Amino acid sequence: MSFIPFGKPSFDEEEIAAVADVLRSGWVTTAARTLEFQKLFAEYTGSQYALALSSCTAGLFLALKCLGVGEGDEVIVPPLTFAATANVVVHCGARPVFADVEAATGLLDPAAFMRAITPKTRAVIPVHLYGLPVSTEISKIAAQHEIPVVGDCAHATETRRDGIHVAKEARIAAFSFYATKNLAVGEGGMIVTDSEELFEKASVLSLHGMSRAAFDRYSEKGFKRYEILEAGYKFNMPDMNAALGIEQLKRIDRHLARRNEIWKRYDEAFKDLRFLRPPAVPKGVVHARHLYTLRTPGSDRDQIIAKLQQDGIGSAVHFGALHLEPFYRNLLGTRRGDFPNAEAISDSTFSIPLTPYLSDEEVGRVIQAVSAL
Ligand SMILES: *Cc1c(COP(=O)(O)O)cnc(C)c1O
């Protein structure tokens, strides 16, 4: 029996052809495909502006930079997330301040967020973990304290509340198109915003600090003299990735429907097991179904992962609590006990395969293996 990897993208012939077309066109870096992908993604999220980038990490970093986050500033982040969410704060020279997550959902806890606010707080990065949106209280509290929200939408490509994309609850939101994400182009990301000023700043910073004239190189307008306005970065998305992104976006509803099907089968099959299943989805919310995570009531999580591996099923931990990682322990002096909800989830959680490319038979094998644990 073949191994079922935890996350494996799969591309059809049309997607492969779209990339091949770019290769044949002779222009493989940022050009027409990237501009088109940006336009389509802005429409998909209902945003005024979208900027395609090399990663979500680049997007989160640029968002903070554009908001002026720097030395002496604090940015509030949950400890239960991928390292990038906190790392970008450090890259800006600012200090990440962890605020614990809700025990039931793993999402940033509004009360903990409120307690973490100080006069130095310059931004908050809520993470829509696993595809479920954070409480609406987060943006309310942020607005009351005039703290800009930078949305970490790495898991939330499809997440909506009452029909409105959750990215709209942030000043700037960043998406990931990494290989295992719901929309996968290998490596890539996107930021969206309704602020023209932030979009312009981010555009310039994303490409060496070159003035807008430089972007005309990508169009029929041809070369124009540009100026270097800042020591910018190199975060642009190449057209090959954008071509794949356009194709993946066409498939997003179909893929989400398949994710929902698998999710329902898992939920039904695991009803009577000892594991805690993912929390219910509030009314009006579209869950992106990015990760199906179970929690063991025992202390046997690592054995569970090893056992699944033996049975030919890949699984993963989302996530190890960041405040217990050596770097953050050293930087912030954090330790076990500081964020009990994040720690409890971090110690007990395991994610099982959930991609639209799983066959019914493979889903059956995952169910069998989990049921036998
Ligand atoms: C994947 C991920 C990121 C980083 O995405 P990249 O595109 O790999 O930079 C950030 N935050 C969360 C929660 C993620 O899961």
Short mmCIF file of C-alpha atoms and ligand atoms in Angstrom, two decimals:
data_model
loop_
_atom_site.label_atom_id
_atom_site.label_comp_id
_atom_site.label_asym_id
_atom_site.label_seq_id
_atom_site.Cartn_x
_atom_site.Cartn_y
_atom_site.Cartn_z
CA MET A 1 0.00 0.00 0.00
CA SER A 2 1.37 3.39 -0.94
CA PHE A 3 2.13 6.04 1.66
CA ILE A 4 -0.45 8.84 1.96
CA PRO A 5 1.60 12.00 2.50
CA PHE A 6 0.30 14.63 4.90
CA GLY A 7 0.05 17.28 2.22
CA LYS A 8 0.75 16.83 -1.44
CA PRO A 9 -0.29 19.21 -4.18
CA SER A 10 -1.41 17.77 -7.49
CA PHE A 11 -1.67 19.63 -10.77
CA ASP A 12 -3.74 18.71 -13.82
CA GLU A 13 -2.68 19.03 -17.45
CA GLU A 14 -4.24 22.48 -17.88
CA GLU A 15 -2.28 23.83 -14.93
CA ILE A 16 0.92 22.34 -16.29
CA ALA A 17 0.17 23.82 -19.72
CA ALA A 18 -0.34 27.28 -18.20
CA VAL A 19 3.16 27.16 -16.72
CA ALA A 20 4.62 25.77 -19.95
CA ASP A 21 3.05 28.68 -21.86
CA VAL A 22 4.94 31.13 -19.67
CA LEU A 23 8.19 29.27 -20.28
CA ARG A 24 7.58 29.37 -24.03
CA SER A 25 6.70 33.08 -23.93
CA GLY A 26 10.29 34.01 -23.13
CA TRP A 27 9.31 36.23 -20.18
CA VAL A 28 9.45 34.23 -16.98
CA THR A 29 9.63 36.90 -14.30
CA THR A 30 6.91 39.31 -13.12
CA ALA A 31 4.73 40.43 -16.03
CA ALA A 32 1.22 40.05 -17.46
CA ARG A 33 0.31 36.79 -15.63
CA THR A 34 1.21 38.32 -12.30
CA LEU A 35 -0.86 41.45 -12.99
CA GLU A 36 -3.78 39.23 -13.99
CA PHE A 37 -3.47 37.04 -10.89
CA GLN A 38 -3.45 40.18 -8.72
CA LYS A 39 -6.59 41.48 -10.39
CA LEU A 40 -8.40 38.14 -10.03
CA PHE A 41 -7.35 37.76 -6.40
CA ALA A 42 -8.44 41.31 -5.54
CA GLU A 43 -11.85 40.46 -7.04
CA TYR A 44 -12.00 37.12 -5.22
CA THR A 45 -11.43 38.79 -1.84
CA GLY A 46 -13.40 41.94 -2.65
CA SER A 47 -10.31 44.08 -2.07
CA GLN A 48 -9.27 47.26 -3.87
CA TYR A 49 -5.65 46.21 -4.26
CA ALA A 50 -3.66 42.99 -4.36
CA LEU A 51 0.10 42.59 -4.63
CA ALA A 52 1.58 39.21 -5.56
CA LEU A 53 4.74 38.30 -3.67
CA SER A 54 7.27 35.54 -3.20
CA SER A 55 5.69 34.38 0.08
CA CYS A 56 3.23 35.13 2.85
CA THR A 57 6.20 35.80 5.10
CA ALA A 58 7.29 38.58 2.73
CA GLY A 59 3.71 39.89 2.80
CA LEU A 60 3.43 39.98 6.59
CA PHE A 61 6.82 41.67 6.80
CA LEU A 62 5.93 44.29 4.17
CA ALA A 63 2.61 44.94 5.89
CA LEU A 64 4.38 45.77 9.15
CA LYS A 65 7.00 47.88 7.33
CA CYS A 66 4.30 49.86 5.51
CA LEU A 67 2.56 50.51 8.82
CA GLY A 68 5.81 51.94 10.12
CA VAL A 69 6.57 49.19 12.65
CA GLY A 70 10.17 49.39 13.83
CA GLU A 71 12.49 49.49 16.81
CA GLY A 72 10.82 50.04 20.17
CA ASP A 73 7.43 48.92 18.88
CA GLU A 74 5.39 45.92 19.96
CA VAL A 75 3.24 43.68 17.79
CA ILE A 76 0.76 41.26 19.35
CA VAL A 77 0.72 37.72 17.93
CA PRO A 78 -0.69 34.38 19.08
CA PRO A 79 1.88 31.79 20.18
CA LEU A 80 0.01 29.01 18.34
CA THR A 81 1.06 29.73 14.77
CA PHE A 82 3.79 29.16 12.24
CA ALA A 83 7.09 30.83 13.11
CA ALA A 84 6.73 33.39 10.29
CA THR A 85 3.96 35.27 12.11
CA ALA A 86 6.33 36.24 14.94
CA ASN A 87 9.60 36.17 12.97
CA VAL A 88 8.52 39.08 10.76
CA VAL A 89 8.06 41.25 13.84
CA VAL A 90 11.66 40.53 14.80
CA HIS A 91 12.77 41.27 11.21
CA CYS A 92 11.28 44.77 11.61
CA GLY A 93 13.34 45.32 14.76
CA ALA A 94 10.18 45.26 16.88
CA ARG A 95 9.18 42.99 19.75
CA PRO A 96 6.59 40.24 19.38
CA VAL A 97 4.21 40.14 22.32
CA PHE A 98 2.37 36.85 22.65
CA ALA A 99 -1.26 36.74 23.70
CA ASP A 100 -2.84 33.36 24.44
CA VAL A 101 -5.41 31.64 22.29
CA GLU A 102 -8.93 30.44 23.13
CA ALA A 103 -8.91 26.96 24.70
CA ALA A 104 -11.59 25.60 22.38
CA THR A 105 -10.51 27.00 19.01
CA GLY A 106 -6.81 27.88 19.18
CA LEU A 107 -7.66 31.35 17.84
CA LEU A 108 -6.32 34.57 19.37
CA ASP A 109 -8.33 35.19 22.56
CA PRO A 110 -9.89 38.69 22.64
CA ALA A 111 -9.41 39.05 26.41
CA ALA A 112 -5.75 38.01 26.17
CA PHE A 113 -5.28 40.42 23.25
CA MET A 114 -6.75 43.25 25.32
CA ARG A 115 -4.44 42.47 28.25
CA ALA A 116 -1.38 42.47 25.99
CA ILE A 117 -1.97 45.99 24.68
CA THR A 118 0.52 48.63 25.87
CA PRO A 119 1.32 52.18 24.70
CA LYS A 120 3.98 50.58 22.46
CA THR A 121 1.54 48.30 20.57
CA ARG A 122 1.71 49.17 16.86
CA ALA A 123 -0.13 46.22 15.29
CA VAL A 124 -1.83 42.90 15.94
CA ILE A 125 -1.54 39.84 13.70
CA PRO A 126 -4.55 37.57 14.19
CA VAL A 127 -4.18 34.14 12.58
CA HIS A 128 -7.30 32.48 11.16
CA LEU A 129 -5.95 29.16 12.31
CA TYR A 130 -6.87 26.05 10.31
CA GLY A 131 -9.28 28.19 8.25
CA LEU A 132 -11.62 29.36 11.02
CA PRO A 133 -11.87 33.16 11.47
CA VAL A 134 -10.88 34.80 14.76
CA SER A 135 -13.60 36.34 16.94
CA THR A 136 -15.13 39.57 15.61
CA GLU A 137 -14.10 41.04 18.97
CA ILE A 138 -10.47 41.18 17.77
CA SER A 139 -11.06 43.86 15.16
CA LYS A 140 -13.46 45.71 17.47
CA ILE A 141 -10.86 45.92 20.24
CA ALA A 142 -8.17 46.85 17.71
CA ALA A 143 -10.34 49.67 16.35
CA GLN A 144 -11.08 50.97 19.86
CA HIS A 145 -7.34 51.16 20.57
CA GLU A 146 -6.45 52.36 17.04
CA ILE A 147 -4.24 49.35 16.48
CA PRO A 148 -3.98 48.28 12.83
CA VAL A 149 -4.87 44.66 12.11
CA VAL A 150 -2.53 42.68 9.85
CA GLY A 151 -4.42 39.52 8.95
CA ASP A 152 -2.46 36.28 8.70
CA CYS A 153 -4.66 34.61 6.09
CA ALA A 154 -2.22 31.78 5.32
CA HIS A 155 -4.96 29.28 6.26
CA ALA A 156 -7.84 31.49 5.22
CA THR A 157 -7.85 31.77 1.44
CA GLU A 158 -11.57 30.89 1.33
CA THR A 159 -12.64 32.11 4.80
CA ARG A 160 -15.69 34.36 4.84
CA ARG A 161 -18.06 35.81 7.41
CA ASP A 162 -21.57 36.65 6.21
CA GLY A 163 -20.32 36.51 2.65
CA ILE A 164 -17.47 38.96 3.23
CA HIS A 165 -13.90 37.77 3.00
CA VAL A 166 -12.14 37.80 6.36
CA ALA A 167 -9.23 39.72 4.78
CA LYS A 168 -11.55 42.76 4.80
CA GLU A 169 -11.36 42.81 8.61
CA ALA A 170 -7.68 43.80 8.37
CA ARG A 171 -5.83 46.90 7.13
CA ILE A 172 -3.62 44.53 5.19
CA ALA A 173 -4.02 40.77 4.93
CA ALA A 174 -1.37 38.30 3.77
CA PHE A 175 -1.98 34.97 2.03
CA SER A 176 0.31 31.99 1.46
CA PHE A 177 0.45 29.94 -1.71
CA TYR A 178 3.10 27.57 -0.33
CA ALA A 179 3.01 23.97 -1.58
CA THR A 180 0.69 22.65 1.16
CA LYS A 181 -1.71 25.59 1.30
CA ASN A 182 -5.23 25.54 -0.19
CA LEU A 183 -4.10 27.55 -3.21
CA ALA A 184 -0.63 26.21 -4.02
CA VAL A 185 1.90 27.56 -6.49
CA GLY A 186 5.03 26.12 -4.90
CA GLU A 187 6.22 29.32 -3.27
CA GLY A 188 4.20 32.50 -3.33
CA GLY A 189 2.03 34.92 -1.42
CA MET A 190 -0.28 37.90 -1.81
CA ILE A 191 -1.24 40.92 0.24
CA VAL A 192 -4.58 42.65 -0.14
CA THR A 193 -5.71 46.03 1.16
CA ASP A 194 -8.23 48.77 0.46
CA SER A 195 -5.63 51.48 1.10
CA GLU A 196 -4.05 52.95 -2.00
CA GLU A 197 -1.28 54.46 0.11
CA LEU A 198 -0.34 51.13 1.70
CA PHE A 199 -0.53 49.36 -1.65
CA GLU A 200 1.80 51.92 -3.28
CA LYS A 201 4.26 51.69 -0.40
CA ALA A 202 4.23 47.90 -0.48
CA SER A 203 4.67 47.83 -4.28
CA VAL A 204 7.75 50.05 -4.13
CA LEU A 205 9.26 48.17 -1.16
CA SER A 206 8.62 44.79 -2.79
CA LEU A 207 10.91 45.54 -5.73
CA HIS A 208 14.17 47.18 -4.69
CA GLY A 209 12.44 50.46 -3.77
CA MET A 210 12.07 51.27 -7.47
CA SER A 211 9.55 54.00 -8.30
CA ARG A 212 6.31 53.06 -10.02
CA ALA A 213 7.80 53.86 -13.44
CA ALA A 214 9.78 50.64 -13.03
CA PHE A 215 6.52 48.65 -13.12
CA ASP A 216 5.84 49.87 -16.65
CA ARG A 217 8.68 47.63 -17.75
CA TYR A 218 6.14 44.84 -17.35
CA SER A 219 3.69 46.37 -19.79
CA GLU A 220 3.67 47.45 -23.41
CA LYS A 221 4.66 50.92 -22.23
CA GLY A 222 8.25 49.67 -22.16
CA PHE A 223 11.27 51.01 -20.35
CA LYS A 224 11.06 54.22 -18.37
CA ARG A 225 13.71 55.81 -16.21
CA TYR A 226 12.96 54.87 -12.61
CA GLU A 227 14.27 56.15 -9.31
CA ILE A 228 15.31 54.26 -6.20
CA LEU A 229 13.14 55.67 -3.42
CA GLU A 230 14.15 53.27 -0.64
CA ALA A 231 16.43 50.32 0.01
CA GLY A 232 13.64 47.93 -0.95
CA TYR A 233 13.47 44.16 -1.03
CA LYS A 234 13.14 41.48 -3.73
CA PHE A 235 9.75 39.98 -3.06
CA ASN A 236 8.04 39.89 -6.48
CA MET A 237 6.21 36.84 -7.81
CA PRO A 238 7.39 35.37 -11.13
CA ASP A 239 4.87 34.79 -13.93
CA MET A 240 5.30 31.00 -13.80
CA ASN A 241 3.93 30.97 -10.26
CA ALA A 242 1.21 33.47 -11.14
CA ALA A 243 0.09 31.34 -14.11
CA LEU A 244 -0.36 28.42 -11.74
CA GLY A 245 -2.09 30.70 -9.24
CA ILE A 246 -4.65 31.78 -11.84
CA GLU A 247 -5.45 28.14 -12.60
CA GLN A 248 -5.62 27.21 -8.91
CA LEU A 249 -7.99 30.11 -8.27
CA LYS A 250 -10.34 28.76 -10.96
CA ARG A 251 -10.47 25.47 -9.03
CA ILE A 252 -10.83 26.94 -5.56
CA ASP A 253 -14.60 26.40 -5.14
CA ARG A 254 -14.42 22.85 -6.44
CA HIS A 255 -11.47 22.10 -4.16
CA LEU A 256 -13.27 23.57 -1.16
CA ALA A 257 -16.32 21.45 -1.90
CA ARG A 258 -14.10 18.33 -1.89
CA ARG A 259 -12.40 19.46 1.33
CA ASN A 260 -15.86 19.81 2.89
CA GLU A 261 -16.80 16.30 1.78
CA ILE A 262 -13.69 14.78 3.35
CA TRP A 263 -14.15 16.89 6.48
CA LYS A 264 -17.71 15.57 6.91
CA ARG A 265 -16.55 11.97 6.48
CA TYR A 266 -13.87 12.48 9.14
CA ASP A 267 -16.27 14.19 11.54
CA GLU A 268 -18.79 11.39 11.17
CA ALA A 269 -16.21 8.60 11.46
CA PHE A 270 -14.48 10.05 14.53
CA LYS A 271 -17.66 10.88 16.49
CA ASP A 272 -17.25 8.11 19.03
CA LEU A 273 -13.47 8.07 19.33
CA ARG A 274 -11.63 9.45 22.34
CA PHE A 275 -10.22 12.36 20.34
CA LEU A 276 -11.46 15.92 20.39
CA ARG A 277 -12.62 16.95 16.92
CA PRO A 278 -12.34 20.44 15.39
CA PRO A 279 -14.76 23.02 16.84
CA ALA A 280 -18.12 23.72 15.20
CA VAL A 281 -18.29 26.47 12.61
CA PRO A 282 -20.32 29.53 13.70
CA LYS A 283 -23.36 30.51 11.64
CA GLY A 284 -22.59 32.57 8.55
CA VAL A 285 -18.94 31.48 8.45
CA VAL A 286 -17.27 29.78 5.50
CA HIS A 287 -14.42 27.68 6.94
CA ALA A 288 -11.48 27.27 4.55
CA ARG A 289 -11.05 23.63 5.72
CA HIS A 290 -7.29 24.03 5.57
CA LEU A 291 -6.34 21.62 8.35
CA TYR A 292 -8.27 18.83 10.05
CA THR A 293 -6.81 18.62 13.52
CA LEU A 294 -7.63 16.14 16.24
CA ARG A 295 -6.59 16.35 19.88
CA THR A 296 -5.74 13.44 22.09
CA PRO A 297 -6.88 13.61 25.73
CA GLY A 298 -3.78 11.61 26.69
CA SER A 299 -0.09 12.44 26.51
CA ASP A 300 0.43 10.06 23.58
CA ARG A 301 0.46 12.53 20.69
CA ASP A 302 4.00 11.74 19.53
CA GLN A 303 3.29 7.98 19.65
CA ILE A 304 0.14 8.60 17.60
CA ILE A 305 2.14 10.35 14.88
CA ALA A 306 4.69 7.51 14.85
CA LYS A 307 1.90 4.90 14.67
CA LEU A 308 0.19 6.68 11.78
CA GLN A 309 3.51 6.87 9.98
CA GLN A 310 3.88 3.08 10.38
CA ASP A 311 0.42 2.64 8.95
CA GLY A 312 1.38 4.67 5.90
CA ILE A 313 -0.36 7.92 6.87
CA GLY A 314 1.50 11.20 7.10
CA SER A 315 0.46 13.58 9.88
CA ALA A 316 1.82 16.80 11.34
CA VAL A 317 1.68 19.16 14.34
CA HIS A 318 0.09 22.60 13.86
CA PHE A 319 1.75 24.07 15.73
CA GLY A 320 4.39 23.77 18.42
CA ALA A 321 3.84 26.77 20.74
CA LEU A 322 6.28 29.46 19.59
CA HIS A 323 7.01 30.87 23.03
CA LEU A 324 8.68 27.57 23.94
CA GLU A 325 11.07 27.62 20.98
CA PRO A 326 14.70 28.34 21.94
CA PHE A 327 14.84 31.62 20.01
CA TYR A 328 11.75 33.10 21.67
CA ARG A 329 12.65 31.76 25.10
CA ASN A 330 15.94 33.63 24.79
CA LEU A 331 14.48 36.78 23.29
CA LEU A 332 11.46 37.16 25.54
CA GLY A 333 12.25 35.01 28.57
CA THR A 334 9.05 33.03 28.00
CA ARG A 335 8.55 29.59 29.53
CA ARG A 336 6.10 26.75 30.01
CA GLY A 337 3.02 27.91 31.84
CA ASP A 338 2.94 31.36 30.22
CA PHE A 339 0.25 30.56 27.63
CA PRO A 340 -1.57 27.47 28.90
CA ASN A 341 -4.18 27.24 26.13
CA ALA A 342 -1.60 27.37 23.34
CA GLU A 343 0.50 24.80 25.22
CA ALA A 344 -2.43 22.42 25.74
CA ILE A 345 -3.25 22.44 22.03
CA SER A 346 0.41 22.33 21.01
CA ASP A 347 0.95 19.21 23.17
CA SER A 348 -2.14 17.29 22.09
CA THR A 349 -2.87 18.16 18.48
CA PHE A 350 -2.20 16.23 15.29
CA SER A 351 -3.36 17.03 11.76
CA ILE A 352 -4.32 14.32 9.28
CA PRO A 353 -4.27 14.46 5.46
CA LEU A 354 -6.87 16.80 3.98
CA THR A 355 -6.41 17.74 0.35
CA PRO A 356 -8.89 17.70 -2.52
CA TYR A 357 -6.64 15.20 -4.26
CA LEU A 358 -7.31 12.38 -1.78
CA SER A 359 -9.37 9.58 -3.25
CA ASP A 360 -12.34 8.13 -1.36
CA GLU A 361 -10.27 5.00 -0.83
CA GLU A 362 -7.42 7.02 0.69
CA VAL A 363 -9.84 8.85 2.99
CA GLY A 364 -11.10 5.42 4.04
CA ARG A 365 -7.57 4.31 4.87
CA VAL A 366 -6.97 7.44 6.99
CA ILE A 367 -10.23 6.79 8.86
CA GLN A 368 -9.28 3.17 9.46
CA ALA A 369 -5.84 4.08 10.78
CA VAL A 370 -7.16 6.82 13.10
CA SER A 371 -9.97 4.59 14.37
CA ALA A 372 -7.43 1.90 15.27
CA LEU A 373 -5.32 4.26 17.41
C1 LIG B 1 2.43 28.91 5.88
C2 LIG B 1 2.21 29.96 6.90
C3 LIG B 1 2.86 31.21 6.83
C4 LIG B 1 3.98 31.49 5.89
O1 LIG B 1 3.69 31.29 4.55
P1 LIG B 1 4.87 31.33 3.45
O2 LIG B 1 4.14 31.56 2.17
O3 LIG B 1 5.53 30.00 3.52
O4 LIG B 1 5.79 32.44 3.79
C5 LIG B 1 2.49 32.19 7.72
N1 LIG B 1 1.56 31.97 8.67
C6 LIG B 1 0.95 30.78 8.81
C7 LIG B 1 -0.09 30.60 9.87
C8 LIG B 1 1.28 29.73 7.94
O5 LIG B 1 0.69 28.53 8.09
#
